[in-house]
mmCIF file of C-alpha atoms in Angstrom:
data_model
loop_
_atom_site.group_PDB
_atom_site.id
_atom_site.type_symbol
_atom_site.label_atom_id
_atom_site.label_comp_id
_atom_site.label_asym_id
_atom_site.label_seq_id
_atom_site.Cartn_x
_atom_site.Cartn_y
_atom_site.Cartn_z
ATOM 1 C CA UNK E 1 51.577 -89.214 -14.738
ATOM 2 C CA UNK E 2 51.885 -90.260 -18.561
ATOM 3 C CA UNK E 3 51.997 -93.701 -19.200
ATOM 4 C CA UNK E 4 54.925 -93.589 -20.789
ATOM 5 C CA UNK E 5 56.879 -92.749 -18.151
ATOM 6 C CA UNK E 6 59.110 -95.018 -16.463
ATOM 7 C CA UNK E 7 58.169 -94.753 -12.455
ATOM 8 C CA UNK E 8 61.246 -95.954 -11.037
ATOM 9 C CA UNK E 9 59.026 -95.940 -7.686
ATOM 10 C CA UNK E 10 56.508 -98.880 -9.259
ATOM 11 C CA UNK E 11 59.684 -101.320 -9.411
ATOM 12 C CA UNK E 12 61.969 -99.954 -6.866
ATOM 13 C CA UNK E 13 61.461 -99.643 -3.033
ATOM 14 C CA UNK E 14 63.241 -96.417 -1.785
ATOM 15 C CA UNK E 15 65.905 -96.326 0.683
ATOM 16 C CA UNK E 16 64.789 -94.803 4.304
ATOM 17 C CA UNK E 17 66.236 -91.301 2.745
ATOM 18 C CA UNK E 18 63.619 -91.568 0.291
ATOM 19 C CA UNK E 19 66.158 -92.008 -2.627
ATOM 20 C CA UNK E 20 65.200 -94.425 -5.668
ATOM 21 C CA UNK E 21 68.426 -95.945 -6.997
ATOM 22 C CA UNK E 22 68.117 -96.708 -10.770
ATOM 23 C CA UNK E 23 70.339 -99.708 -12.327
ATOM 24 C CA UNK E 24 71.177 -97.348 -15.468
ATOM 25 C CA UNK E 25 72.739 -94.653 -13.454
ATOM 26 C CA UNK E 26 75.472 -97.358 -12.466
ATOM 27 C CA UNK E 27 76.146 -98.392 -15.999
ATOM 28 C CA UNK E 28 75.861 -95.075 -17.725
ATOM 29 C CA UNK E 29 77.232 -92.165 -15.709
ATOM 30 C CA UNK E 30 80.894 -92.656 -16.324
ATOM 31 C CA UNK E 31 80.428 -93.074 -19.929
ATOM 32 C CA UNK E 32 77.927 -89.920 -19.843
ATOM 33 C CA UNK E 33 80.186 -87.799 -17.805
ATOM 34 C CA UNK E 34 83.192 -88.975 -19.987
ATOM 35 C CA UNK E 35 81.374 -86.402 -22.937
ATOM 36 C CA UNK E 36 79.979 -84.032 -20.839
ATOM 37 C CA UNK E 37 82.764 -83.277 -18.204
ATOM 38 C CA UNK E 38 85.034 -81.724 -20.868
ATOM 39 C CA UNK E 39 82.465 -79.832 -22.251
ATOM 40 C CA UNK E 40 81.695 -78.307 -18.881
ATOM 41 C CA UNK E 41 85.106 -77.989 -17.557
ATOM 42 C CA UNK E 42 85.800 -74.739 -16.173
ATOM 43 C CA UNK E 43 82.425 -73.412 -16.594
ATOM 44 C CA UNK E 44 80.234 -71.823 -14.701
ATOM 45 C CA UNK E 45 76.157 -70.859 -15.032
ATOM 46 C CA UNK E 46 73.242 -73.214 -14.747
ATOM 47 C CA UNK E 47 72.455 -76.363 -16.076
ATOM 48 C CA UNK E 48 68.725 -78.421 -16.739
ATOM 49 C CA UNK E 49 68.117 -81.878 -16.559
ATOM 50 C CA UNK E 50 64.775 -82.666 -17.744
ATOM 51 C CA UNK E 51 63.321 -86.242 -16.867
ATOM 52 C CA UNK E 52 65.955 -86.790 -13.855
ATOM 53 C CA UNK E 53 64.285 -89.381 -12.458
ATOM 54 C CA UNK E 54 65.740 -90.979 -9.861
ATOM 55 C CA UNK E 55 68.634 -88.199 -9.086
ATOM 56 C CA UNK E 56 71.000 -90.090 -9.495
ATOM 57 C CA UNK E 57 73.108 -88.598 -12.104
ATOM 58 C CA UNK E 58 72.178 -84.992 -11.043
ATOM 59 C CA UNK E 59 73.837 -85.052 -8.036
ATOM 60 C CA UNK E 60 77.157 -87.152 -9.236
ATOM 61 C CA UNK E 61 77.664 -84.728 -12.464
ATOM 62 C CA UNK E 62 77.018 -81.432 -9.586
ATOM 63 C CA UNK E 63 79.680 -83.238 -7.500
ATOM 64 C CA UNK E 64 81.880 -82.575 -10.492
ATOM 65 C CA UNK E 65 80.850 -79.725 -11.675
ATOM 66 C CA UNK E 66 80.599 -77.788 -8.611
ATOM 67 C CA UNK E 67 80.846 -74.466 -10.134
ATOM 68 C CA UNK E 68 77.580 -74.824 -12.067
ATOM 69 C CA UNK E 69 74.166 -74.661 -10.490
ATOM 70 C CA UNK E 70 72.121 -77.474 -11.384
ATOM 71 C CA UNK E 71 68.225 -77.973 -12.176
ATOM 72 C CA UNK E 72 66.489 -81.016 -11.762
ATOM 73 C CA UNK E 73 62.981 -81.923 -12.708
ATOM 74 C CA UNK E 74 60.886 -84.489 -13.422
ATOM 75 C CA UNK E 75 56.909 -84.715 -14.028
ATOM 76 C CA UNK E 76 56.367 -87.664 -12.043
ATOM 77 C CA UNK E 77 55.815 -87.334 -7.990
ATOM 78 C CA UNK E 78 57.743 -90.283 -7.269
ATOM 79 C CA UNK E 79 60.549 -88.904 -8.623
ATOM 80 C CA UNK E 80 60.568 -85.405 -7.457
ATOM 81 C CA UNK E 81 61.152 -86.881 -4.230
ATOM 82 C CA UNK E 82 63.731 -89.063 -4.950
ATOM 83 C CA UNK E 83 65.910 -86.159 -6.949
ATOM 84 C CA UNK E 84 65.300 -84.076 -3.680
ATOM 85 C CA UNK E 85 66.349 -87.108 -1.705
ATOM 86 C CA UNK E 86 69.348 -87.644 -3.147
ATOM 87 C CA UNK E 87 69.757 -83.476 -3.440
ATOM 88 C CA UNK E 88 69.518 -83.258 0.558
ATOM 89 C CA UNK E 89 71.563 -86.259 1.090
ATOM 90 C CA UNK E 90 74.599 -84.983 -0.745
ATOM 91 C CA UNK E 91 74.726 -82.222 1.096
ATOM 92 C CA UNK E 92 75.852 -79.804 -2.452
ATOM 93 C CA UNK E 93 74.743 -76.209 -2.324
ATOM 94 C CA UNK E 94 74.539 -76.811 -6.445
ATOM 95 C CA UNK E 95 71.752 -78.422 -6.682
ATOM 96 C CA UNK E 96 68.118 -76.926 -6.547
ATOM 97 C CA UNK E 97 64.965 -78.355 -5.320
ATOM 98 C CA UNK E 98 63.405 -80.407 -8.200
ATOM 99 C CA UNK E 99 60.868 -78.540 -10.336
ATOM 100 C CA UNK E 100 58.173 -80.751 -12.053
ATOM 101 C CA UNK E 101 58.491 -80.376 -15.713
ATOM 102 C CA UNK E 102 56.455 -82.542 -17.953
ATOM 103 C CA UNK E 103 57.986 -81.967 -21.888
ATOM 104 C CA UNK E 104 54.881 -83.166 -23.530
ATOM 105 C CA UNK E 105 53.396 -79.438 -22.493
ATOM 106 C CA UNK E 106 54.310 -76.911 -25.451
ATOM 107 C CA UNK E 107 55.268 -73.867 -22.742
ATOM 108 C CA UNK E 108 57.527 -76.539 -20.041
ATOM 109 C CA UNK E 109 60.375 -73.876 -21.160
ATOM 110 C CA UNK E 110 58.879 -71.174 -19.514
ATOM 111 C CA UNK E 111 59.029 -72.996 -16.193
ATOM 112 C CA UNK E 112 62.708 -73.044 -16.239
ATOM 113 C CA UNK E 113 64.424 -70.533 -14.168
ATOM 114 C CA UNK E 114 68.093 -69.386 -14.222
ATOM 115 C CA UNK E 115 70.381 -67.167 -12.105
ATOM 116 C CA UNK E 116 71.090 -64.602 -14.839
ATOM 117 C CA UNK E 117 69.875 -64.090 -18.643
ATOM 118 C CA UNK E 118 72.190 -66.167 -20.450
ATOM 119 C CA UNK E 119 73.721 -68.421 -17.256
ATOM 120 C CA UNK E 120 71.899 -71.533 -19.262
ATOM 121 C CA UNK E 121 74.777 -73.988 -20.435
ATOM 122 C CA UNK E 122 72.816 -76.796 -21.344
ATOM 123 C CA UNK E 123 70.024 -79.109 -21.169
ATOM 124 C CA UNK E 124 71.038 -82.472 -20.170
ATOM 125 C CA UNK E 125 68.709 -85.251 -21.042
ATOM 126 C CA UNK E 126 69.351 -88.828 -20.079
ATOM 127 C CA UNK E 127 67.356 -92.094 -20.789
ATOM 128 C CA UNK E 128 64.158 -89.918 -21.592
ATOM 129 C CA UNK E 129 63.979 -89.825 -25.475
ATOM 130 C CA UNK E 130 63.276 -93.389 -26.358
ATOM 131 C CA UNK E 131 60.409 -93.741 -23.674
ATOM 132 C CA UNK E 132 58.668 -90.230 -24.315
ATOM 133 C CA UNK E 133 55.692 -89.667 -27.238
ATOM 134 C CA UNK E 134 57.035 -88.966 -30.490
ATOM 135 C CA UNK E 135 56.264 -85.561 -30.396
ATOM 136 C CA UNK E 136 58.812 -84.963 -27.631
ATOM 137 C CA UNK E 137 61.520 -85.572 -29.792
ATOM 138 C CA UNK E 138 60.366 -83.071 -32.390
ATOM 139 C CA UNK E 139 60.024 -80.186 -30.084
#
């Protein structure tokens, strides 16, 4: 894994589900879903998160948004099985299985999958900009 990569499992301990719980997600996803829930409001298709991390805020925003299928992934391990954690604990039908995704690789677009051509709503990226290489940002 890059070392700029926060591994939520090198701090945390997971639960006996396997689910990483990240202090962020508590202080971020109301504000967070505050902007994105009226965007998304009566939509359906598919949506990406890249860098999901713990799973946290995949899984709240799919409770919400239950018409939209939504895509995890994450390039670290760790967190792969935390998002799919989380993703079998909630018991959603919206939510994939985690696909590693590592944005620092030019082609990581053609690894995303959607239902239909055109289904793609957005691409959701939380807390991953300010602790990725430069060169992130300008792709």
């Amino acid at each position: 894994m890059p070392q700029y990569v926060v591994n939520y499992a090198a701090t945390k301990t997971a639960d006996q589900g396997g689910r990483l719980d990240a202090p962020s997600f508590h202080r971020n996803h109301e504000p967070i879903w505050s902007v994105l829930g009226p965007f998304l409001a009566d939509q359906s298709g598919d949506v990406l998160e890249v860098g999901s991390g713990t799973g946290q805020h995949v899984v709240e925003f799919a409770r919400r948004a239950p018409a939209i299928r939504w895509q995890p992934s994450d390039p670290a391990a760790e967190h792969l099985r935390s998002i799919d954690a989380w993703r079998t604990t909630s018991g959603l039908a919206n939510v994939r299985v985690p696909v590693e995704i590592d944005l620092s690789v030019l082609h990581w677009p053609s690894l995303v999958e959607v239902a239909t051509p055109g289904s793609l709503l957005a691409i959701l990226c939380i807390n991953v900009l300010h602790i990725s290489p430069w060169h992130v940002s300008e792709h």
